[in-house]
PDB file of C-alpha atoms in Angstrom:
ATOM      1  CA  MET Q 596     -59.773 170.632-199.658  1.00 37.00           C
ATOM      2  CA  SER Q 597     -56.560 169.145-197.985  1.00 41.00           C
ATOM      3  CA  ALA Q 598     -55.972 169.053-194.392  1.00 47.00           C
ATOM      4  CA  PHE Q 599     -52.955 170.745-194.683  1.00 48.00           C
ATOM      5  CA  SER Q 600     -50.455 172.862-197.095  1.00 47.00           C
ATOM      6  CA  SER Q 601     -47.123 173.449-197.341  1.00 41.00           C
ATOM      7  CA  PHE Q 602     -45.850 176.824-197.412  1.00 40.00           C
ATOM      8  CA  ALA Q 603     -41.987 176.409-196.835  1.00 42.00           C
ATOM      9  CA  GLN Q 604     -39.602 174.012-198.754  1.00 41.00           C
ATOM     10  CA  GLN Q 605     -37.230 172.116-196.645  1.00 46.00           C
ATOM     11  CA  THR Q 606     -33.877 173.738-196.611  1.00 44.00           C
ATOM     12  CA  THR Q 607     -30.526 173.178-194.777  1.00 44.00           C
ATOM     13  CA  ASN Q 608     -29.785 175.103-191.742  1.00 46.00           C
ATOM     14  CA  HIS Q 609     -27.403 172.896-190.806  1.00 47.00           C
ATOM     15  CA  SER Q 610     -25.097 175.428-188.707  1.00 48.00           C
ATOM     16  CA  THR Q 611     -22.532 175.024-185.683  1.00 51.00           C
ATOM     17  CA  HIS Q 612     -25.018 176.906-183.604  1.00 83.00           C
ATOM     18  CA  PHE Q 613     -28.855 175.449-184.512  1.00 94.00           C
ATOM     19  CA  ASN Q 614     -30.676 172.795-184.327  1.00 96.00           C
ATOM     20  CA  LYS Q 615     -27.756 170.155-182.371  1.00 97.00           C
ATOM     21  CA  PHE Q 616     -29.585 167.732-180.057  1.00 98.00           C
ATOM     22  CA  TYR Q 617     -28.362 168.139-176.464  1.00 98.00           C
ATOM     23  CA  GLN Q 618     -29.929 165.737-173.881  1.00 98.00           C
ATOM     24  CA  TYR Q 619     -28.836 165.650-170.303  1.00 98.00           C
ATOM     25  CA  GLY Q 620     -29.515 162.279-168.203  1.00 97.00           C
ATOM     26  CA  VAL Q 621     -30.240 158.975-169.377  1.00 96.00           C
ATOM     27  CA  ALA Q 622     -34.234 158.298-169.639  1.00 95.00           C
ATOM     28  CA  ASP Q 623     -34.352 154.689-168.577  1.00 94.00           C
ATOM     29  CA  ALA Q 624     -32.458 155.752-165.523  1.00 95.00           C
ATOM     30  CA  PHE Q 625     -35.007 158.818-164.657  1.00 96.00           C
ATOM     31  CA  ILE Q 626     -37.991 156.590-165.259  1.00 94.00           C
ATOM     32  CA  GLY Q 627     -36.536 154.228-163.071  1.00 94.00           C
ATOM     33  CA  GLY Q 628     -36.664 156.518-160.036  1.00 94.00           C
ATOM     34  CA  LEU Q 629     -33.266 159.222-160.909  1.00 95.00           C
ATOM     35  CA  TYR Q 630     -35.403 162.366-160.065  1.00 97.00           C
ATOM     36  CA  LYS Q 631     -32.861 164.133-158.327  1.00 96.00           C
ATOM     37  CA  GLY Q 632     -31.876 167.319-160.465  1.00 97.00           C
ATOM     38  CA  THR Q 633     -28.095 167.809-160.869  1.00 97.00           C
ATOM     39  CA  LEU Q 634     -28.055 170.518-163.975  1.00 98.00           C
ATOM     40  CA  LEU Q 635     -29.099 173.877-163.124  1.00 98.00           C
ATOM     41  CA  LEU Q 636     -31.303 175.402-165.787  1.00 99.00           C
ATOM     42  CA  LYS Q 637     -29.189 178.214-166.386  1.00 98.00           C
ATOM     43  CA  ASP Q 638     -26.736 175.770-167.721  1.00 98.00           C
ATOM     44  CA  LEU Q 639     -29.451 173.863-169.789  1.00 98.00           C
ATOM     45  CA  LYS Q 640     -30.206 177.010-171.698  1.00 98.00           C
ATOM     46  CA  GLN Q 641     -26.405 177.291-172.985  1.00 97.00           C
ATOM     47  CA  HIS Q 642     -27.437 174.225-174.725  1.00 97.00           C
ATOM     48  CA  GLY Q 643     -30.842 175.749-176.346  1.00 98.00           C
ATOM     49  CA  ASN Q 644     -33.771 177.612-176.015  1.00 98.00           C
ATOM     50  CA  PHE Q 645     -36.319 175.014-176.959  1.00 99.00           C
ATOM     51  CA  GLY Q 646     -37.015 171.672-175.509  1.00 99.00           C
ATOM     52  CA  LEU Q 647     -38.987 169.989-172.644  1.00 99.00           C
ATOM     53  CA  GLY Q 648     -37.712 167.953-169.469  1.00 99.00           C
ATOM     54  CA  ALA Q 649     -38.562 167.164-165.848  1.00 99.00           C
ATOM     55  CA  PRO Q 650     -37.895 169.340-162.914  1.00 98.00           C
ATOM     56  CA  ASP Q 651     -35.889 168.333-159.653  1.00 98.00           C
ATOM     57  CA  LEU Q 652     -37.732 165.635-157.590  1.00 98.00           C
ATOM     58  CA  LEU Q 653     -39.996 164.760-160.470  1.00 97.00           C
ATOM     59  CA  ASP Q 654     -42.092 168.173-159.344  1.00 97.00           C
ATOM     60  CA  GLY Q 655     -44.139 168.646-162.648  1.00 98.00           C
ATOM     61  CA  GLU Q 656     -43.084 169.290-166.327  1.00 99.00           C
ATOM     62  CA  LEU Q 657     -40.642 171.610-167.832  1.00 99.00           C
ATOM     63  CA  ILE Q 658     -41.480 173.336-171.053  1.00 99.00           C
ATOM     64  CA  ILE Q 659     -38.265 175.697-172.303  1.00 99.00           C
ATOM     65  CA  LEU Q 660     -39.593 177.836-175.132  1.00 99.00           C
ATOM     66  CA  ASP Q 661     -37.642 181.510-176.740  1.00 98.00           C
ATOM     67  CA  GLY Q 662     -35.084 180.223-174.370  1.00 98.00           C
ATOM     68  CA  LYS Q 663     -37.183 180.560-170.939  1.00 99.00           C
ATOM     69  CA  VAL Q 664     -37.912 177.929-169.334  1.00 99.00           C
ATOM     70  CA  TYR Q 665     -41.320 177.089-167.364  1.00 99.00           C
ATOM     71  CA  GLN Q 666     -42.692 174.627-164.773  1.00 99.00           C
ATOM     72  CA  THR Q 667     -46.119 173.222-164.487  1.00 99.00           C
ATOM     73  CA  LYS Q 668     -46.822 171.594-161.265  1.00 98.00           C
ATOM     74  CA  ALA Q 669     -49.107 168.631-160.317  1.00 98.00           C
ATOM     75  CA  ASN Q 670     -51.687 171.665-158.369  1.00 97.00           C
ATOM     76  CA  GLY Q 671     -51.868 173.052-162.082  1.00 96.00           C
ATOM     77  CA  GLU Q 672     -49.655 176.249-161.821  1.00 98.00           C
ATOM     78  CA  THR Q 673     -47.333 176.879-164.503  1.00 99.00           C
ATOM     79  CA  VAL Q 674     -44.739 179.388-163.818  1.00 99.00           C
ATOM     80  CA  LYS Q 675     -41.391 180.696-164.792  1.00 98.00           C
ATOM     81  CA  ALA Q 676     -38.662 178.695-163.625  1.00 99.00           C
ATOM     82  CA  TYR Q 677     -35.738 179.787-161.718  1.00 98.00           C
ATOM     83  CA  ASN Q 678     -32.152 180.060-162.985  1.00 98.00           C
ATOM     84  CA  SER Q 679     -30.830 178.174-159.863  1.00 98.00           C
ATOM     85  CA  SER Q 680     -33.580 175.426-160.066  1.00 99.00           C
ATOM     86  CA  THR Q 681     -32.257 172.300-161.543  1.00 98.00           C
ATOM     87  CA  THR Q 682     -33.211 169.348-163.870  1.00 98.00           C
ATOM     88  CA  SER Q 683     -32.743 165.381-163.806  1.00 97.00           C
ATOM     89  CA  LEU Q 684     -33.641 164.778-167.497  1.00 98.00           C
ATOM     90  CA  SER Q 685     -33.920 167.583-170.225  1.00 99.00           C
ATOM     91  CA  PHE Q 686     -34.022 167.744-174.254  1.00 99.00           C
ATOM     92  CA  VAL Q 687     -33.132 171.094-175.449  1.00 99.00           C
ATOM     93  CA  THR Q 688     -32.105 172.543-179.071  1.00 98.00           C
ATOM     94  CA  PHE Q 689     -31.461 176.088-180.364  1.00 98.00           C
ATOM     95  CA  PHE Q 690     -34.424 175.652-183.028  1.00 98.00           C
ATOM     96  CA  LYS Q 691     -34.426 176.769-186.229  1.00 97.00           C
ATOM     97  CA  ALA Q 692     -37.052 175.442-188.662  1.00 98.00           C
ATOM     98  CA  ASP Q 693     -36.430 173.907-191.764  1.00 96.00           C
ATOM     99  CA  THR Q 694     -39.606 172.566-193.130  1.00 96.00           C
ATOM    100  CA  SER Q 695     -43.381 174.345-192.204  1.00 97.00           C
ATOM    101  CA  PHE Q 696     -46.966 173.600-192.938  1.00 96.00           C
ATOM    102  CA  VAL Q 697     -50.278 174.312-192.173  1.00 96.00           C
ATOM    103  CA  VAL Q 698     -53.249 172.236-190.731  1.00 94.00           C
ATOM    104  CA  ASN Q 699     -56.381 173.690-192.011  1.00 91.00           C
ATOM    105  CA  ASP Q 700     -59.005 171.516-190.999  1.00 92.00           C
ATOM    106  CA  LEU Q 701     -60.016 170.325-187.741  1.00 94.00           C
ATOM    107  CA  ILE Q 702     -57.543 167.255-186.829  1.00 95.00           C
ATOM    108  CA  SER Q 703     -57.167 164.903-183.788  1.00 97.00           C
ATOM    109  CA  GLN Q 704     -53.466 164.174-182.212  1.00 98.00           C
ATOM    110  CA  LYS Q 705     -53.713 160.697-184.178  1.00 97.00           C
ATOM    111  CA  ASN Q 706     -54.082 162.123-187.571  1.00 97.00           C
ATOM    112  CA  ALA Q 707     -51.826 165.063-187.019  1.00 97.00           C
ATOM    113  CA  SER Q 708     -49.257 162.859-185.865  1.00 97.00           C
ATOM    114  CA  THR Q 709     -49.451 160.926-189.220  1.00 96.00           C
ATOM    115  CA  THR Q 710     -49.208 163.961-190.941  1.00 96.00           C
ATOM    116  CA  ILE Q 711     -45.962 165.195-189.201  1.00 97.00           C
ATOM    117  CA  MET Q 712     -44.566 161.756-190.005  1.00 97.00           C
ATOM    118  CA  ASN Q 713     -45.248 162.174-193.744  1.00 95.00           C
ATOM    119  CA  PHE Q 714     -43.006 164.960-193.520  1.00 95.00           C
ATOM    120  CA  LEU Q 715     -40.113 163.447-191.914  1.00 96.00           C
ATOM    121  CA  ARG Q 716     -38.076 162.280-194.815  1.00 90.00           C
ATOM    122  CA  ASN Q 717     -35.457 160.279-192.422  1.00 95.00           C
ATOM    123  CA  LYS Q 718     -37.519 157.812-190.071  1.00 95.00           C
ATOM    124  CA  ASN Q 719     -34.083 157.507-188.236  1.00 97.00           C
ATOM    125  CA  GLY Q 720     -33.398 160.927-187.995  1.00 98.00           C
ATOM    126  CA  MET Q 721     -33.735 163.432-185.239  1.00 98.00           C
ATOM    127  CA  TYR Q 722     -36.200 166.525-185.564  1.00 99.00           C
ATOM    128  CA  ALA Q 723     -37.458 169.121-183.023  1.00 99.00           C
ATOM    129  CA  ILE Q 724     -41.045 169.987-183.670  1.00 99.00           C
ATOM    130  CA  LYS Q 725     -43.027 173.171-183.051  1.00 99.00           C
ATOM    131  CA  ILE Q 726     -47.025 173.085-183.249  1.00 99.00           C
ATOM    132  CA  THR Q 727     -48.621 176.516-182.678  1.00 98.00           C
ATOM    133  CA  GLY Q 728     -52.509 177.350-183.058  1.00 97.00           C
ATOM    134  CA  ARG Q 729     -55.951 177.195-181.165  1.00 96.00           C
ATOM    135  CA  PHE Q 730     -56.659 174.059-179.410  1.00 98.00           C
ATOM    136  CA  ASN Q 731     -60.275 173.011-179.280  1.00 98.00           C
ATOM    137  CA  LYS Q 732     -59.202 170.572-176.342  1.00 98.00           C
ATOM    138  CA  ILE Q 733     -56.032 169.350-175.258  1.00 99.00           C
ATOM    139  CA  LYS Q 734     -55.032 167.021-172.197  1.00 99.00           C
ATOM    140  CA  THR Q 735     -51.781 167.323-169.944  1.00 99.00           C
ATOM    141  CA  ARG Q 736     -50.554 166.108-166.932  1.00 98.00           C
ATOM    142  CA  ALA Q 737     -47.963 166.753-164.486  1.00 98.00           C
ATOM    143  CA  PHE Q 738     -46.147 164.512-161.401  1.00 98.00           C
ATOM    144  CA  PRO Q 739     -46.009 165.878-157.883  1.00 98.00           C
ATOM    145  CA  PRO Q 740     -42.681 166.127-156.593  1.00 98.00           C
ATOM    146  CA  PHE Q 741     -40.745 163.018-154.678  1.00 97.00           C
ATOM    147  CA  LYS Q 742     -38.902 163.990-151.684  1.00 94.00           C
ATOM    148  CA  GLN Q 743     -37.777 160.897-149.943  1.00 93.00           C
ATOM    149  CA  GLU Q 744     -35.234 158.528-151.329  1.00 90.00           C
ATOM    150  CA  PRO Q 745     -35.119 155.615-152.699  1.00 91.00           C
ATOM    151  CA  PHE Q 746     -37.642 157.212-155.358  1.00 95.00           C
ATOM    152  CA  PRO Q 747     -40.402 154.587-156.606  1.00 95.00           C
ATOM    153  CA  PRO Q 748     -40.055 153.683-160.303  1.00 94.00           C
ATOM    154  CA  LEU Q 749     -42.111 156.350-162.224  1.00 94.00           C
ATOM    155  CA  SER Q 750     -44.651 153.212-164.069  1.00 92.00           C
ATOM    156  CA  SER Q 751     -45.361 152.490-160.320  1.00 94.00           C
ATOM    157  CA  ILE Q 752     -46.475 156.012-159.296  1.00 96.00           C
ATOM    158  CA  LEU Q 753     -48.892 156.785-162.740  1.00 96.00           C
ATOM    159  CA  ASP Q 754     -52.093 156.983-160.221  1.00 97.00           C
ATOM    160  CA  LYS Q 755     -50.109 160.276-158.535  1.00 97.00           C
ATOM    161  CA  GLN Q 756     -50.218 161.967-161.748  1.00 97.00           C
ATOM    162  CA  GLN Q 757     -52.811 164.936-162.217  1.00 98.00           C
ATOM    163  CA  PHE Q 758     -54.689 165.598-165.178  1.00 98.00           C
ATOM    164  CA  PHE Q 759     -55.198 169.215-166.693  1.00 99.00           C
ATOM    165  CA  ASN Q 760     -58.226 169.243-169.323  1.00 99.00           C
ATOM    166  CA  PHE Q 761     -58.331 172.775-171.443  1.00 98.00           C
ATOM    167  CA  GLU Q 762     -60.668 173.659-174.237  1.00 98.00           C
ATOM    168  CA  ASN Q 763     -60.560 176.786-176.932  1.00 98.00           C
ATOM    169  CA  ILE Q 764     -56.994 177.572-176.023  1.00 98.00           C
ATOM    170  CA  GLU Q 765     -53.983 178.994-177.591  1.00 98.00           C
ATOM    171  CA  GLY Q 766     -50.890 177.798-177.280  1.00 98.00           C
ATOM    172  CA  THR Q 767     -47.531 175.925-178.104  1.00 99.00           C
ATOM    173  CA  LEU Q 768     -46.287 172.437-178.398  1.00 99.00           C
ATOM    174  CA  VAL Q 769     -42.936 171.775-177.895  1.00 99.00           C
ATOM    175  CA  GLY Q 770     -41.643 168.569-178.711  1.00 99.00           C
ATOM    176  CA  PHE Q 771     -39.053 166.055-180.492  1.00 99.00           C
ATOM    177  CA  TYR Q 772     -39.321 162.955-182.723  1.00 99.00           C
ATOM    178  CA  LEU Q 773     -36.611 160.831-181.781  1.00 98.00           C
ATOM    179  CA  PRO Q 774     -35.797 157.581-183.581  1.00 98.00           C
ATOM    180  CA  SER Q 775     -36.249 153.686-182.304  1.00 96.00           C
ATOM    181  CA  TYR Q 776     -32.450 152.850-181.921  1.00 96.00           C
ATOM    182  CA  LEU Q 777     -32.359 155.822-179.107  1.00 96.00           C
ATOM    183  CA  ASN Q 778     -35.146 154.449-176.600  1.00 94.00           C
ATOM    184  CA  GLY Q 779     -33.907 153.876-173.282  1.00 93.00           C
ATOM    185  CA  VAL Q 780     -31.447 156.164-173.705  1.00 96.00           C
ATOM    186  CA  SER Q 781     -33.575 158.453-174.572  1.00 97.00           C
ATOM    187  CA  ILE Q 782     -37.767 158.758-175.532  1.00 96.00           C
ATOM    188  CA  SER Q 783     -38.355 157.487-178.847  1.00 97.00           C
ATOM    189  CA  GLY Q 784     -41.403 158.692-181.113  1.00 97.00           C
ATOM    190  CA  LEU Q 785     -43.180 162.008-181.101  1.00 98.00           C
ATOM    191  CA  HIS Q 786     -43.003 163.645-177.412  1.00 98.00           C
ATOM    192  CA  PHE Q 787     -44.604 167.139-176.627  1.00 99.00           C
ATOM    193  CA  HIS Q 788     -45.120 169.286-173.581  1.00 99.00           C
ATOM    194  CA  PHE Q 789     -47.438 172.050-174.188  1.00 99.00           C
ATOM    195  CA  LEU Q 790     -47.482 175.753-173.008  1.00 99.00           C
ATOM    196  CA  SER Q 791     -50.123 178.279-173.212  1.00 99.00           C
ATOM    197  CA  ASN Q 792     -49.876 181.612-174.975  1.00 98.00           C
ATOM    198  CA  ASP Q 793     -50.556 183.162-171.474  1.00 98.00           C
ATOM    199  CA  LYS Q 794     -47.857 181.033-169.643  1.00 98.00           C
ATOM    200  CA  LYS Q 795     -50.464 180.091-167.317  1.00 98.00           C
ATOM    201  CA  HIS Q 796     -51.073 176.508-168.393  1.00 99.00           C
ATOM    202  CA  GLY Q 797     -49.186 173.611-169.633  1.00 99.00           C
ATOM    203  CA  GLY Q 798     -48.145 170.184-168.950  1.00 99.00           C
ATOM    204  CA  HIS Q 799     -47.021 166.620-170.872  1.00 99.00           C
ATOM    205  CA  VAL Q 800     -49.481 166.077-173.722  1.00 99.00           C
ATOM    206  CA  LEU Q 801     -51.376 163.146-173.565  1.00 98.00           C
ATOM    207  CA  ASP Q 802     -54.375 164.398-176.286  1.00 99.00           C
ATOM    208  CA  TYR Q 803     -55.489 167.232-178.101  1.00 99.00           C
ATOM    209  CA  GLU Q 804     -57.770 168.359-181.166  1.00 98.00           C
ATOM    210  CA  GLY Q 805     -57.798 171.418-183.207  1.00 97.00           C
ATOM    211  CA  ASN Q 806     -57.137 173.251-186.306  1.00 92.00           C
ATOM    212  CA  GLY Q 807     -55.282 176.145-187.763  1.00 93.00           C
ATOM    213  CA  PHE Q 808     -52.033 174.753-186.781  1.00 97.00           C
ATOM    214  CA  LYS Q 809     -48.670 175.935-187.786  1.00 98.00           C
ATOM    215  CA  VAL Q 810     -46.247 173.045-187.861  1.00 98.00           C
ATOM    216  CA  GLU Q 811     -42.491 173.407-187.886  1.00 98.00           C
ATOM    217  CA  ILE Q 812     -39.702 171.160-187.972  1.00 98.00           C
ATOM    218  CA  ALA Q 813     -35.913 171.113-187.756  1.00 98.00           C
ATOM    219  CA  ARG Q 814     -33.820 168.324-188.555  1.00 98.00           C
ATOM    220  CA  LEU Q 815     -31.413 167.732-185.769  1.00 98.00           C
ATOM    221  CA  TYR Q 816     -27.659 167.077-186.384  1.00 94.00           C
ATOM    222  CA  GLY Q 817     -25.357 165.773-183.574  1.00 93.00           C
ATOM    223  CA  PHE Q 818     -26.201 164.235-180.393  1.00 96.00           C
ATOM    224  CA  GLN Q 819     -24.872 165.168-177.224  1.00 97.00           C
ATOM    225  CA  LEU Q 820     -25.633 163.242-173.995  1.00 97.00           C
ATOM    226  CA  ASP Q 821     -24.369 164.243-170.707  1.00 97.00           C
ATOM    227  CA  GLU Q 822     -25.518 161.771-167.956  1.00 92.00           C
ATOM    228  CA  GLN Q 823     -26.800 162.408-164.522  1.00 89.00           C
ATOM    229  CA  ASN Q 824     -24.342 163.832-162.187  1.00 87.00           C
ATOM    230  CA  ASP Q 825     -25.909 161.564-159.580  1.00 89.00           C
ATOM    231  CA  PRO Q 826     -24.044 158.866-157.659  1.00 88.00           C
ATOM    232  CA  ALA Q 827     -27.047 156.988-157.969  1.00 84.00           C
ATOM    233  CA  LEU Q 828     -26.297 156.018-161.338  1.00 90.00           C
ATOM    234  CA  GLN Q 829     -23.001 154.352-160.699  1.00 85.00           C
ATOM    235  CA  HIS Q 830     -25.334 151.612-159.362  1.00 85.00           C
ATOM    236  CA  PHE Q 831     -28.331 151.723-161.198  1.00 89.00           C
ATOM    237  CA  GLU Q 832     -29.859 148.432-162.413  1.00 86.00           C
ATOM    238  CA  PHE Q 833     -30.943 148.928-166.018  1.00 86.00           C
ATOM    239  CA  LYS Q 834     -33.750 146.574-166.909  1.00 78.00           C
ATOM    240  CA  LYS Q 835     -35.049 144.846-169.781  1.00 60.00           C
ATOM    241  CA  THR Q 836     -38.616 145.787-169.258  1.00 51.00           C
ATOM    242  CA  ALA Q 837     -37.593 149.339-169.155  1.00 56.00           C
ATOM    243  CA  ASN Q 838     -39.083 149.985-172.456  1.00 57.00           C
ATOM    244  CA  GLU Q 839     -42.542 148.758-171.531  1.00 56.00           C
ATOM    245  CA  SER Q 840     -42.595 151.047-168.440  1.00 62.00           C
ATOM    246  CA  LEU Q 841     -41.569 154.174-170.579  1.00 62.00           C
ATOM    247  CA  GLU Q 842     -44.369 153.600-173.002  1.00 67.00           C
ATOM    248  CA  LYS Q 843     -47.059 153.920-170.007  1.00 63.00           C
ATOM    249  CA  VAL Q 844     -45.196 156.699-168.371  1.00 73.00           C
ATOM    250  CA  GLU Q 845     -45.627 158.274-171.948  1.00 74.00           C
ATOM    251  CA  LYS Q 846     -49.238 157.266-172.440  1.00 71.00           C
ATOM    252  CA  GLY Q 847     -50.183 158.609-168.766  1.00 74.00           C
ATOM    253  CA  HIS Q 848     -51.744 154.475-168.105  1.00 61.00           C
TER     254      HIS Q 848
END
């Protein structure tokens, strides 16, 4: 039996409203220590109803789903974020899938990633990806807040991140695939955050396994980048080693 079955043909949903990619903040600056939130979440939601990001002062992880913003904190608590809260780095779109398929058999994160990549017709394109279903197991993480400047680079505080392991939990992976030429400005490759159906659990996804997943993919057209409205960005020194640091941060080690 095939591990997945396609139930929707790829169509064009290229419109003035849906599937435009909006990013607030420069990824390399964020991982270098620019954690101060400078965009209100109510303003972020003007650019998308689906996405992920980082809260003010690196206080956990953000998940944007169905137009609502949730924050998973380092103590494991997931709450609905206030419109008056801010973000230092976020990626959003108004999501409308143009390709869908179902994973029938038990599948690991690695194999699921391979399957998803096979559906991406343009490896140099941008995609939003939504995965819903029951996870036999899933591992996520969140960072605690850092309140004193200058903030340490993210790669130097990996020992501060908190890990969460869930079993037999239903939820949604919210994420993106971005091409390698955007690395540094953005985060290339596959990048997911998790939100449970009961909205009580979440975080940055490190590993998962499950079956019966519904995978929805939206090809993104257009890229709007607004840099952090942070005076520290004017003097920030971008380093050639930032890509290596970003890979460590994404993997959690």
